[in-house]
Tab-separated table of C-alpha atoms in Angstrom:
chain	number	residue	atom	x	y	z
A	1	LEU	CA	110.969	96.202	115.551
A	2	ARG	CA	114.113	98.040	116.293
A	3	SER	CA	116.638	97.077	113.649
A	4	LYS	CA	116.375	97.536	109.893
A	5	ALA	CA	117.370	93.887	109.477
A	6	ASP	CA	114.394	92.796	111.621
A	7	ARG	CA	111.989	95.029	109.692
A	8	ASP	CA	113.353	93.782	106.365
A	9	ALA	CA	112.980	90.155	107.510
A	10	VAL	CA	109.336	90.742	108.459
A	11	ARG	CA	108.655	92.408	105.094
A	12	GLN	CA	110.289	89.477	103.287
A	13	GLY	CA	108.309	86.956	105.373
A	14	LEU	CA	105.056	88.748	104.511
A	15	LYS	CA	105.944	88.957	100.823
A	16	GLU	CA	106.913	85.270	100.601
A	17	GLY	CA	103.853	84.088	102.541
A	18	ILE	CA	105.902	82.804	105.482
A	19	LEU	CA	104.011	85.155	107.830
A	20	ASP	CA	100.251	84.676	107.591
A	21	VAL	CA	98.901	87.274	110.037
A	22	ILE	CA	99.419	90.931	110.897
A	23	SER	CA	97.983	91.807	114.305
A	24	THR	CA	98.192	94.429	117.027
A	25	ASP	CA	97.116	94.520	120.638
A	26	HIS	CA	94.429	97.156	119.774
A	27	ALA	CA	95.218	99.090	122.926
A	28	PRO	CA	93.851	102.649	122.676
A	29	HIS	CA	96.502	104.428	124.730
A	30	THR	CA	96.307	108.165	125.243
A	31	ALA	CA	98.960	110.529	123.938
A	32	GLU	CA	100.079	111.107	127.544
A	33	GLU	CA	100.617	107.381	128.152
A	34	LYS	CA	102.631	106.965	124.951
A	35	ALA	CA	104.723	110.102	125.648
A	36	GLY	CA	106.211	108.528	128.784
A	37	GLY	CA	109.370	107.386	127.027
A	38	PHE	CA	110.303	104.095	125.380
A	39	VAL	CA	110.839	102.118	128.592
A	40	SER	CA	107.761	103.290	130.489
A	41	ALA	CA	105.267	103.708	127.612
A	42	PRO	CA	102.673	100.922	127.172
A	43	PHE	CA	103.411	98.313	124.516
A	44	GLY	CA	101.984	98.399	121.029
A	45	ILE	CA	100.501	100.874	118.647
A	46	VAL	CA	97.121	102.517	119.070
A	47	GLY	CA	95.197	99.826	117.209
A	48	LEU	CA	93.481	98.986	113.954
A	49	GLU	CA	93.447	102.517	112.585
A	50	THR	CA	97.217	102.855	113.016
A	51	ALA	CA	97.918	99.317	111.811
A	52	ALA	CA	95.745	99.791	108.709
A	53	ALA	CA	97.376	103.106	107.848
A	54	LEU	CA	100.900	101.771	108.452
A	55	GLY	CA	100.157	98.566	106.563
A	56	TYR	CA	98.878	100.498	103.598
A	57	THR	CA	101.714	103.031	103.595
A	58	GLU	CA	104.613	100.670	104.339
A	59	LEU	CA	103.455	97.395	102.806
A	60	VAL	CA	101.057	98.192	99.956
A	61	LEU	CA	102.655	101.407	98.706
A	62	GLY	CA	106.055	99.866	99.535
A	63	GLY	CA	105.390	96.979	97.128
A	64	VAL	CA	105.464	94.226	99.773
A	65	LEU	CA	101.755	93.263	99.594
A	66	THR	CA	98.782	94.015	97.409
A	67	LEU	CA	95.807	95.689	99.079
A	68	ASN	CA	94.017	92.314	98.966
A	69	GLY	CA	97.072	90.699	100.564
A	70	LEU	CA	97.000	93.232	103.395
A	71	VAL	CA	93.287	92.584	103.998
A	72	GLU	CA	93.923	88.842	103.981
A	73	LYS	CA	96.700	89.129	106.579
A	74	MET	CA	94.747	91.541	108.801
A	75	SER	CA	91.254	89.986	108.550
A	76	VAL	CA	90.819	86.683	106.719
A	77	ASN	CA	93.824	84.829	108.133
A	78	PRO	CA	93.458	85.993	111.765
A	79	ALA	CA	89.847	84.721	111.721
A	80	LYS	CA	91.081	81.350	110.428
A	81	VAL	CA	93.839	81.136	113.033
A	82	LEU	CA	91.410	82.016	115.843
A	83	GLY	CA	88.723	79.672	114.515
A	84	ILE	CA	86.043	82.360	114.332
A	85	ASP	CA	83.482	82.774	111.562
A	86	ARG	CA	84.640	86.190	110.371
A	87	GLY	CA	86.911	87.663	107.732
A	88	ASP	CA	84.729	87.408	104.646
A	89	ILE	CA	81.653	89.059	103.220
A	90	SER	CA	79.055	86.475	102.196
A	91	VAL	CA	75.315	85.954	102.374
A	92	GLY	CA	74.360	84.745	105.851
A	93	LYS	CA	77.605	85.868	107.513
A	94	ALA	CA	77.869	88.506	110.242
A	95	ALA	CA	78.109	91.940	108.647
A	96	ASP	CA	81.191	93.143	110.528
A	97	VAL	CA	82.984	95.391	108.064
A	98	VAL	CA	85.648	98.101	108.274
A	99	ILE	CA	85.790	100.326	105.202
A	100	PHE	CA	89.282	101.706	104.798
A	101	ASP	CA	89.847	104.788	102.646
A	102	PRO	CA	93.542	105.013	101.700
A	103	GLY	CA	92.988	108.611	100.601
A	104	THR	CA	92.515	109.652	104.229
A	105	VAL	CA	95.639	108.077	105.728
A	106	GLU	CA	97.238	110.563	108.094
A	107	ASP	CA	100.627	110.636	109.779
A	108	ARG	CA	99.309	110.188	113.298
A	109	ALA	CA	100.657	107.697	115.838
A	110	THR	CA	98.148	108.277	118.632
A	111	PHE	CA	94.863	109.985	119.252
A	112	ALA	CA	93.649	111.257	122.595
A	113	ASP	CA	89.904	110.954	122.034
A	114	PRO	CA	88.619	107.478	121.076
A	115	LEU	CA	85.716	109.138	119.264
A	116	VAL	CA	88.017	111.022	116.876
A	117	PRO	CA	87.756	109.451	113.399
A	118	PRO	CA	90.667	107.037	112.955
A	119	ALA	CA	93.112	107.626	110.118
A	120	GLY	CA	92.053	105.796	106.987
A	121	ILE	CA	88.893	104.276	108.513
A	122	ALA	CA	85.831	105.736	106.770
A	123	HIS	CA	83.036	103.467	108.005
A	124	VAL	CA	82.551	100.617	110.482
A	125	ILE	CA	79.589	98.235	110.347
A	126	LEU	CA	79.008	95.850	113.262
A	127	GLY	CA	76.314	93.213	113.094
A	128	GLY	CA	74.889	94.921	110.021
A	129	ARG	CA	74.469	98.251	111.820
A	130	PRO	CA	76.624	101.344	111.230
A	131	ALA	CA	78.915	102.089	114.160
A	132	LEU	CA	80.993	104.768	112.388
A	133	ARG	CA	79.806	106.638	109.295
A	134	ASP	CA	81.880	109.323	107.589
A	135	GLY	CA	83.980	109.631	110.738
A	136	LEU	CA	81.003	110.059	113.074
A	137	VAL	CA	80.298	107.501	115.796
A	138	MET	CA	76.767	106.208	115.241
A	139	ASP	CA	76.581	103.736	118.124
A	140	ASP	CA	79.484	102.935	120.437
A	141	ARG	CA	77.601	100.070	122.139
A	142	LEU	CA	77.649	97.599	119.243
A	143	GLY	CA	80.868	95.736	120.107
A	144	ARG	CA	80.700	92.198	121.426
A	145	SER	CA	82.892	89.205	122.180
A	146	VAL	CA	83.299	86.641	119.416
A	147	ARG	CA	83.700	83.030	120.470
A	148	ARG	CA	85.483	80.229	118.664
A	149	GLU	CA	83.242	77.828	116.836
């Protein structure tokens, strides 16, 4: 969002509950792709790790949302909008969990190697199995498509 007025309007919409979801295109572009200049660089930010770190820094520490509010807008509400059975931790539900450690947030807009630990993301559990533990990829073949119910 280019103008301060646009950014302020989005912050206000999030704070007032007018905007229900925060999402990204989760496109893991390389540093070389993003360095191509504003017009030729691919759209979007790197993905969840950048969105989580930015959301925490700009929205939680900035007083716009609580940490629970950020999680709701990045996990619970998108699952509701998409009609998929995700976004909460309950008995019998799929154990797809991202554990975010705000103490590890780094000022990093891109990363060249997709296996480099993402900023702020400490652990990832997919289908009840660890995919990332303490920044180390445990199994990069656990991802799968999720269909609407």
